[in-house]
mmCIF file of C-alpha atoms in Angstrom:
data_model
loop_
_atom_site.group_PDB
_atom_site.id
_atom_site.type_symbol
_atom_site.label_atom_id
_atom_site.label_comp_id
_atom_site.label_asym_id
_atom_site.label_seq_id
_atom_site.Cartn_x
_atom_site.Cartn_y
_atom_site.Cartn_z
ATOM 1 C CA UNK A 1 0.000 0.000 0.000
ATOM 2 C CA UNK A 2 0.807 3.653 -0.432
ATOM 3 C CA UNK A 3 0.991 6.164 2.375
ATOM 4 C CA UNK A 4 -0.159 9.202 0.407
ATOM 5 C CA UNK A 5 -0.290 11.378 3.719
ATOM 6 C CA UNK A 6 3.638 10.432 3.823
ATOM 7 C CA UNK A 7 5.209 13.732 2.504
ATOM 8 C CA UNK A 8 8.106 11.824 1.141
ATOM 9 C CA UNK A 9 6.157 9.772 -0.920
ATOM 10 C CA UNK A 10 3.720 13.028 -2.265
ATOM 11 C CA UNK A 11 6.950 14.603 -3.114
ATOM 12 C CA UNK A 12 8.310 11.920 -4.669
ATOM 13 C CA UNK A 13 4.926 10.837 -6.742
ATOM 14 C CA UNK A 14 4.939 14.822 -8.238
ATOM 15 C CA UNK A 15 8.207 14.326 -9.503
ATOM 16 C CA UNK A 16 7.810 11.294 -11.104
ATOM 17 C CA UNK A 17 4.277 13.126 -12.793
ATOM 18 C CA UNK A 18 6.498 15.749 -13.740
ATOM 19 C CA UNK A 19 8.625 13.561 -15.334
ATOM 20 C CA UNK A 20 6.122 11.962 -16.849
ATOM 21 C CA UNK A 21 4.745 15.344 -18.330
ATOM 22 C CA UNK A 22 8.189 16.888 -19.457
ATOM 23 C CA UNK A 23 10.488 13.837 -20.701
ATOM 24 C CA UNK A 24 7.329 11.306 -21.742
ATOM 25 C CA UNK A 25 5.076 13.733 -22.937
ATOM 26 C CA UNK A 26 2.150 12.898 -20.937
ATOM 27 C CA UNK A 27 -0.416 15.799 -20.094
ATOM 28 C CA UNK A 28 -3.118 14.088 -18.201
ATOM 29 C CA UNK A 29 -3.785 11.973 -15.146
ATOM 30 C CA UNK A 30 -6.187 9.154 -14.685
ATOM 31 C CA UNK A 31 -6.311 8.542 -10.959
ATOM 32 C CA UNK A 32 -7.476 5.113 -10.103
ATOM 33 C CA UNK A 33 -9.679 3.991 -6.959
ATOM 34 C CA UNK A 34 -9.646 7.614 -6.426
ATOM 35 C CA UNK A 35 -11.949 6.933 -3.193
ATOM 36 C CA UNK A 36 -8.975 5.116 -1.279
ATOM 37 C CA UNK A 37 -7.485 8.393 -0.749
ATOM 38 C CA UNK A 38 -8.843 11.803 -0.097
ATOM 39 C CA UNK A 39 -9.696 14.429 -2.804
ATOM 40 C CA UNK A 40 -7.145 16.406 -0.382
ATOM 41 C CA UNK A 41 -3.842 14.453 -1.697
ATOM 42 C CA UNK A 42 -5.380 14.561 -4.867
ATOM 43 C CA UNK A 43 -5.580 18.054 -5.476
ATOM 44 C CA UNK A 44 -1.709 18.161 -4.010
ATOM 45 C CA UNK A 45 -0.761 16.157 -6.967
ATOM 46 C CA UNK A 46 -2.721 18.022 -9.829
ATOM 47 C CA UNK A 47 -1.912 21.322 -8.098
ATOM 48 C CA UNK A 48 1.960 20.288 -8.427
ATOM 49 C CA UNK A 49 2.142 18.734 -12.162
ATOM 50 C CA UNK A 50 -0.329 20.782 -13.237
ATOM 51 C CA UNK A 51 -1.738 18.511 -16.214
ATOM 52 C CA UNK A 52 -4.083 19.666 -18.843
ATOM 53 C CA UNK A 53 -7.088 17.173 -17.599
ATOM 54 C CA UNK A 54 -7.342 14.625 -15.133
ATOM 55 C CA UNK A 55 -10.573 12.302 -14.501
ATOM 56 C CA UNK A 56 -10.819 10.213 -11.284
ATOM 57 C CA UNK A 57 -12.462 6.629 -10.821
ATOM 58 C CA UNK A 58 -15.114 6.785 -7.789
ATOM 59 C CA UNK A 59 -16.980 4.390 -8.346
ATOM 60 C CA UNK A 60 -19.536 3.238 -5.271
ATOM 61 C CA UNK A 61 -22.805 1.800 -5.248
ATOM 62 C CA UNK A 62 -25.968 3.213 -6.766
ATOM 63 C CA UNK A 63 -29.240 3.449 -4.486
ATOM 64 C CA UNK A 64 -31.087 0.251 -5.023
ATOM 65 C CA UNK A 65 -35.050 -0.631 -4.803
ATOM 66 C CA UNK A 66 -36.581 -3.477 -3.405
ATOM 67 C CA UNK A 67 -37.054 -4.639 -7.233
ATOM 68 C CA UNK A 68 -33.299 -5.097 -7.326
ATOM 69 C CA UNK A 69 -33.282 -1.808 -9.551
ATOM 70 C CA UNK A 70 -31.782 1.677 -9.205
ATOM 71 C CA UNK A 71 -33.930 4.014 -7.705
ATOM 72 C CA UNK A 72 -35.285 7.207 -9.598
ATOM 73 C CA UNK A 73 -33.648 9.394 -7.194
ATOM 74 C CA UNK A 74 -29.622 9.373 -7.335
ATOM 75 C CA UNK A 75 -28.325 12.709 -6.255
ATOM 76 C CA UNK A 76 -26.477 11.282 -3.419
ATOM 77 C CA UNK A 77 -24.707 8.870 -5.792
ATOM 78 C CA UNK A 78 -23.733 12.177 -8.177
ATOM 79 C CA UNK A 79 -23.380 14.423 -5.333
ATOM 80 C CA UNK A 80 -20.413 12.665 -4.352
ATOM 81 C CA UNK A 81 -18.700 12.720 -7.846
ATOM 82 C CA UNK A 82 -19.566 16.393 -7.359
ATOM 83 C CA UNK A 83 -17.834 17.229 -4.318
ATOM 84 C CA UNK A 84 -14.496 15.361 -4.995
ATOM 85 C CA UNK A 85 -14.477 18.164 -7.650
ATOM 86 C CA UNK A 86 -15.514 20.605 -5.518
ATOM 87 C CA UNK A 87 -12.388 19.513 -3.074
ATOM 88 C CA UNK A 88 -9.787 19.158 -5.574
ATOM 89 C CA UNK A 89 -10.866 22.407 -7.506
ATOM 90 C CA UNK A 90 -13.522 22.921 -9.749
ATOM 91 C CA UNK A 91 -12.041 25.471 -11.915
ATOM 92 C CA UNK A 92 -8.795 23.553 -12.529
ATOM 93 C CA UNK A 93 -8.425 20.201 -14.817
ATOM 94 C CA UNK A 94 -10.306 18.027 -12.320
ATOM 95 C CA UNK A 95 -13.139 15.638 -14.119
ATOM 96 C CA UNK A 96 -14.874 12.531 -12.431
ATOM 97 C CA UNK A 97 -15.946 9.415 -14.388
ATOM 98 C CA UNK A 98 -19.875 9.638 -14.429
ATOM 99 C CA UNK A 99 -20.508 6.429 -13.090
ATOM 100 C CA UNK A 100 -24.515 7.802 -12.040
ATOM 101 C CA UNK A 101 -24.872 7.995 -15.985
ATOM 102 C CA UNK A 102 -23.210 4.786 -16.800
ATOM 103 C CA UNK A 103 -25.505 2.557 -14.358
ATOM 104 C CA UNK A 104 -29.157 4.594 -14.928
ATOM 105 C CA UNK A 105 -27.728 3.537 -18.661
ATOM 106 C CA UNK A 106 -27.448 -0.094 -18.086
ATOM 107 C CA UNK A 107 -31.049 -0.372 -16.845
ATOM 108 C CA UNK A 108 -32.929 1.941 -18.893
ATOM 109 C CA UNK A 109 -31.788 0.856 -22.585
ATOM 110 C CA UNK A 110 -33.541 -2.502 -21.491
ATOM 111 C CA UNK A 111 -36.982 -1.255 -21.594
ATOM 112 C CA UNK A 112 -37.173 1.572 -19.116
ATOM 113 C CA UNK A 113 -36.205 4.576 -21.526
ATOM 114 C CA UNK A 114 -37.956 7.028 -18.760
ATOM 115 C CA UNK A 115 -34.974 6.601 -16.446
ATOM 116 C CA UNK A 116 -33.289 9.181 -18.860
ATOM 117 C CA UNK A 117 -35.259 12.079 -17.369
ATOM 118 C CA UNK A 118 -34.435 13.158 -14.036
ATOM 119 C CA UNK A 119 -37.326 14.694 -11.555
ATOM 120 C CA UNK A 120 -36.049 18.433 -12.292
ATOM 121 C CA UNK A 121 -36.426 17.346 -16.242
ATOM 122 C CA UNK A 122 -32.824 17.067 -16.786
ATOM 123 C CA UNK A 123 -30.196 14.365 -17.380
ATOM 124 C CA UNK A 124 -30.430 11.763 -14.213
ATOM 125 C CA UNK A 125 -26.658 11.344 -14.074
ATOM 126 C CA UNK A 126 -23.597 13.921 -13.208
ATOM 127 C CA UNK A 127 -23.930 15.452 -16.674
ATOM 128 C CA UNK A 128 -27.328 16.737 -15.345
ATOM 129 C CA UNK A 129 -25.579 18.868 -12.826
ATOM 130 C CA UNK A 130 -22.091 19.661 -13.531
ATOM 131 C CA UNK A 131 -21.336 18.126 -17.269
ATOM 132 C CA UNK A 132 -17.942 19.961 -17.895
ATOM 133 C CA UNK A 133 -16.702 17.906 -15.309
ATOM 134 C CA UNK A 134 -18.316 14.457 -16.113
ATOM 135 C CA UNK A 135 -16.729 11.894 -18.142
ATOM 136 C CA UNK A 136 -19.667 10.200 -19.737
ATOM 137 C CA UNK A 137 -18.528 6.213 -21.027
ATOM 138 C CA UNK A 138 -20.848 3.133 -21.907
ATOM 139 C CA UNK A 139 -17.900 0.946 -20.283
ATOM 140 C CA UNK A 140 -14.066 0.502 -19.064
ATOM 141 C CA UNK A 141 -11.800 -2.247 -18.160
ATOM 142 C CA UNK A 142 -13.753 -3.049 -15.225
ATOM 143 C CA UNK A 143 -17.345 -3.088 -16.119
ATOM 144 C CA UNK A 144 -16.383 -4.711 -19.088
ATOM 145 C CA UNK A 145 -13.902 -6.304 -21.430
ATOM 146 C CA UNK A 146 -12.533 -9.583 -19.623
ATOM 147 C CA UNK A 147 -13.427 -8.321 -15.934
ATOM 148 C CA UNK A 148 -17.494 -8.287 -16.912
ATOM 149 C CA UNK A 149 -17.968 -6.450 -13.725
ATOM 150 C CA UNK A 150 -20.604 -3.927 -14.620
ATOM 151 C CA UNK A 151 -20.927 -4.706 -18.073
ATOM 152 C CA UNK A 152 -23.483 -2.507 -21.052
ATOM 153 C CA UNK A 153 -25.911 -4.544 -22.365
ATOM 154 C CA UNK A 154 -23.925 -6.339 -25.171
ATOM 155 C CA UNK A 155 -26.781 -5.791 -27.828
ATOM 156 C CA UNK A 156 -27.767 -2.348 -26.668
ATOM 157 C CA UNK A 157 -24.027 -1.065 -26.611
ATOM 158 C CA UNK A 158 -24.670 1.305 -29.752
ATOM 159 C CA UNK A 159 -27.682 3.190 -27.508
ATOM 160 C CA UNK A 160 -25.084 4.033 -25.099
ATOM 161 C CA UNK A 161 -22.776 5.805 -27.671
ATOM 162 C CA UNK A 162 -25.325 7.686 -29.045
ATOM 163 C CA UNK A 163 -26.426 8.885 -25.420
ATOM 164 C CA UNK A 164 -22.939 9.876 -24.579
ATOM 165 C CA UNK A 165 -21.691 11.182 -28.254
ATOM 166 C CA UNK A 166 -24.655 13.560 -28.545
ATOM 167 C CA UNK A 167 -24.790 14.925 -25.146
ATOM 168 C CA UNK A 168 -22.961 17.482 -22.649
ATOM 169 C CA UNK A 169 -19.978 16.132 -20.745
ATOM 170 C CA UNK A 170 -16.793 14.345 -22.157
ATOM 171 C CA UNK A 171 -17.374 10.993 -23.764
ATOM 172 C CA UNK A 172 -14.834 8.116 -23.821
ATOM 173 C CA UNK A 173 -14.590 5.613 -26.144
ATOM 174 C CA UNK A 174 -13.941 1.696 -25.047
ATOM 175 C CA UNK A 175 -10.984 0.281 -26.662
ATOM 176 C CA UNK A 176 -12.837 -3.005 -26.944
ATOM 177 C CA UNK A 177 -15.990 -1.731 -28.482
ATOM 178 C CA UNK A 178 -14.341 0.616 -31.494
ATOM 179 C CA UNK A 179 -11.628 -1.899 -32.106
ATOM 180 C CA UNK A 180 -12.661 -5.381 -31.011
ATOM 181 C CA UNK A 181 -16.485 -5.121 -31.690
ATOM 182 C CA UNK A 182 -16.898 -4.240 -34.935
ATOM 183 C CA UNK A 183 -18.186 -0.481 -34.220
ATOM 184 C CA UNK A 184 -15.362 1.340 -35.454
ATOM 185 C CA UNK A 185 -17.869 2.974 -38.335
ATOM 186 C CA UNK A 186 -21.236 3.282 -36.261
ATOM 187 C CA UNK A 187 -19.083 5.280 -33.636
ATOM 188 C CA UNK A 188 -17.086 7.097 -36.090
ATOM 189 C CA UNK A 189 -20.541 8.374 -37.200
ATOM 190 C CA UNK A 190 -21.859 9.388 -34.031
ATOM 191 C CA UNK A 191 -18.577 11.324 -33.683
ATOM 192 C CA UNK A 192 -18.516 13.345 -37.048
ATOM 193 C CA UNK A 193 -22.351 14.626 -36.160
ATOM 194 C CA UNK A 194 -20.573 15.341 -32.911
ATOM 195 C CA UNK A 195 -17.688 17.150 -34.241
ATOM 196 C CA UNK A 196 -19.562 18.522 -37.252
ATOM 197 C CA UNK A 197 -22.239 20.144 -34.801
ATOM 198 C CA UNK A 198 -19.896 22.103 -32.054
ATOM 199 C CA UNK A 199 -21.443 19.679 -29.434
ATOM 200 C CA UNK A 200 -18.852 19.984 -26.518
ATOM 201 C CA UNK A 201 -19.079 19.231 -22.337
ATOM 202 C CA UNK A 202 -21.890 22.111 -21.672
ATOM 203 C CA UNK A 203 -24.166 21.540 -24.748
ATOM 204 C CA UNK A 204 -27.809 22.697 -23.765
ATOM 205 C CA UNK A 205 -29.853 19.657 -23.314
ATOM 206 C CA UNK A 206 -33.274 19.843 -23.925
ATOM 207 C CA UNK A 207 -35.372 16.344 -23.457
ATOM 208 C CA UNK A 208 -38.635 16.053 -25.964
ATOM 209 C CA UNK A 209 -39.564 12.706 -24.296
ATOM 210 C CA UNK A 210 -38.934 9.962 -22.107
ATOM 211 C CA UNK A 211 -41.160 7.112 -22.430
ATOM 212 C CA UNK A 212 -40.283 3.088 -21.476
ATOM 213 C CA UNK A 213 -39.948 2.734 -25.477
ATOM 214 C CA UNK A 214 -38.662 6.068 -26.563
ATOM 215 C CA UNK A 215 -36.196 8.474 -25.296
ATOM 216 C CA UNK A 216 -35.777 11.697 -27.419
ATOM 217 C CA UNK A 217 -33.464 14.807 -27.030
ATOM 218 C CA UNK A 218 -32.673 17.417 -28.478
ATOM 219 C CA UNK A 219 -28.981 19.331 -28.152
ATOM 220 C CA UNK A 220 -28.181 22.811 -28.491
ATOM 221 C CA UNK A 221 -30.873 23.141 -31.498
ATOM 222 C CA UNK A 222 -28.754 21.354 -33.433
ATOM 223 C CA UNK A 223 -28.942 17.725 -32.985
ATOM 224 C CA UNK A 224 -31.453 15.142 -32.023
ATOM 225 C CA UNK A 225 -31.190 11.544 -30.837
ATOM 226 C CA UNK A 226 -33.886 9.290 -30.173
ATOM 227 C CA UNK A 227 -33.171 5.434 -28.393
ATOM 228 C CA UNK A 228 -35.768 2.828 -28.040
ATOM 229 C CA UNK A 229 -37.829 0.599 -30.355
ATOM 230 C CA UNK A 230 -40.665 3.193 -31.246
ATOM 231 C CA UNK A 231 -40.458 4.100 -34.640
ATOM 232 C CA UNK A 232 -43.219 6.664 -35.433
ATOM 233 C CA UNK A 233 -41.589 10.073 -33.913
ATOM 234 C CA UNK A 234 -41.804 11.831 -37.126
ATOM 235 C CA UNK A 235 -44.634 13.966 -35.447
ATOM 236 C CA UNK A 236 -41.879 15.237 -32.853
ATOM 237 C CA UNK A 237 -38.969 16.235 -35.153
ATOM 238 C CA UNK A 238 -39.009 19.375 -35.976
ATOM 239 C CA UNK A 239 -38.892 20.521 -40.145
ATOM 240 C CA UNK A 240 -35.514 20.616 -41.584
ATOM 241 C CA UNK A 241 -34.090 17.845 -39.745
ATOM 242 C CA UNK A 242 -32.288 14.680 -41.509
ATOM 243 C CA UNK A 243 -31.069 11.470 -40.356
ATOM 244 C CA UNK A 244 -27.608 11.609 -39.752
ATOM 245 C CA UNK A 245 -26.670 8.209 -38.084
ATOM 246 C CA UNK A 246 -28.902 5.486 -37.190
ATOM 247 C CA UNK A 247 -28.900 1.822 -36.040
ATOM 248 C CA UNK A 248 -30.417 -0.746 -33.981
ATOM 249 C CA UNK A 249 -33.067 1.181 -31.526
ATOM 250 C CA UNK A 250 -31.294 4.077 -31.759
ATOM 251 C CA UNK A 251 -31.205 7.218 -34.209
ATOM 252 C CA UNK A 252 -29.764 10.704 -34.422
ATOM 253 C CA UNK A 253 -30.780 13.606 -37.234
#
């Protein structure tokens, strides 16, 4: 184990970051099982190498049901993504993986599409509060690949991508998906309609619906995505709009 309160070792850690950053050519951090230490020795070490973004892991438990489910209601679960940013500094590099996002994903691309709309109206996960500082992902090393410890639904996997590639917060690509999966092109897509359209971390959001079948944004006037089976939503795009990308349950225009 590692003493991070040691002073030694903090000293030593930022200089091996900064050697990292000036002989390497590294310029951002990924700090792993970021809740085994405090947001405190954190900040020391961004404060100290000063890197151009960092993203932490905290990942803990959502709020569960008696149905096994997650409950409607996480803002404890994103409140405390929230204030390890808060500690470490919100208006330096700091991000947080939006693991609120990632498991009200899981559950509601299987059926229960309504999950996607939070009681104020807005997006359920950390993106709905503080989306320059979430890193929105559909999975990661962990929840999926050969650890299957919190995997996507394997079928549904494109749904996820075009939830996080067409709305605010910073998306992340798995490794395994674009290069092992076959979805190199259907992500590519998603990502040129991103890129094309100026869609970045604090995109306006505006949700159209959120039924069990049929989830429908639309972001910063620009874009809309719809997930889910239904297919009849022509009545709820607006004129002018054209399909851009589109695959199985899921389109974007």
């Amino acid at each position: 184990d590692i003493d991070h309160l040691n002073l030694r070792v903090q000293k030593e850690l930022v200089e091996w970051l900064n050697w990292l950053k000036a002989d390497i050519g590294f310029d951002g951090w990924r700090f792993d099982f970021a809740k085994g230490y405090s947001a405190d020795v954190a900040k020391i070490y961004i404060d100290r190498s000063e890197p151009s973004f960092a993203v932490a892991e905290i990942w803990t438990s959502l709020a569960y049901g008696g149905d096994g489910k997650p409950n409607l209601n996480q803002d404890q679960h994103r409140q405390e993504l929230v204030n390890w940013v808060d500690k470490v500094g919100g208006k330096g590099p700091a991000t947080t993986f939006d693991f609120t996002t990632k498991g009200i994903l899981n559950v509601a691309v299987e059926g229960e599409l309504w999950r996607l709309r939070g009681t104020d109206g807005k997006a359920p996960g950390m993106i709905g509060w503080w989306p320059a500082k979430a890193v929105t992902f559909v999975d990661n090393h962990d929840t999926g690949s050969t650890q299957h410890m919190w995997p996507f639904p394997s079928d549904r996997v494109m749904q996820g991508y075009a939830y996080i590639l067409t709305h605010p917060g910073t998306p992340c690509i798995f490794y395994d998906h674009f290069f092992d999966w076959g979805l190199k092109e259907e992500i590519d897509r998603l990502v040129s309609v991103k890129t094309r359209h100026g869609i970045h971390d604090e995109s306006k959001l505006q949700i159209i619906e959120a039924d069990a079948d049929l989830y429908l944004a639309e972001i910063d006037g620009k874009v809309i995505v719809k997930l889910g089976p239904r297919y009849d939503v022509g009545n709820l795009i607006p004129g002018g709009f054209k399909v851009a990308a589109h695959g199985n349950d899921y389109a974007v225009w």
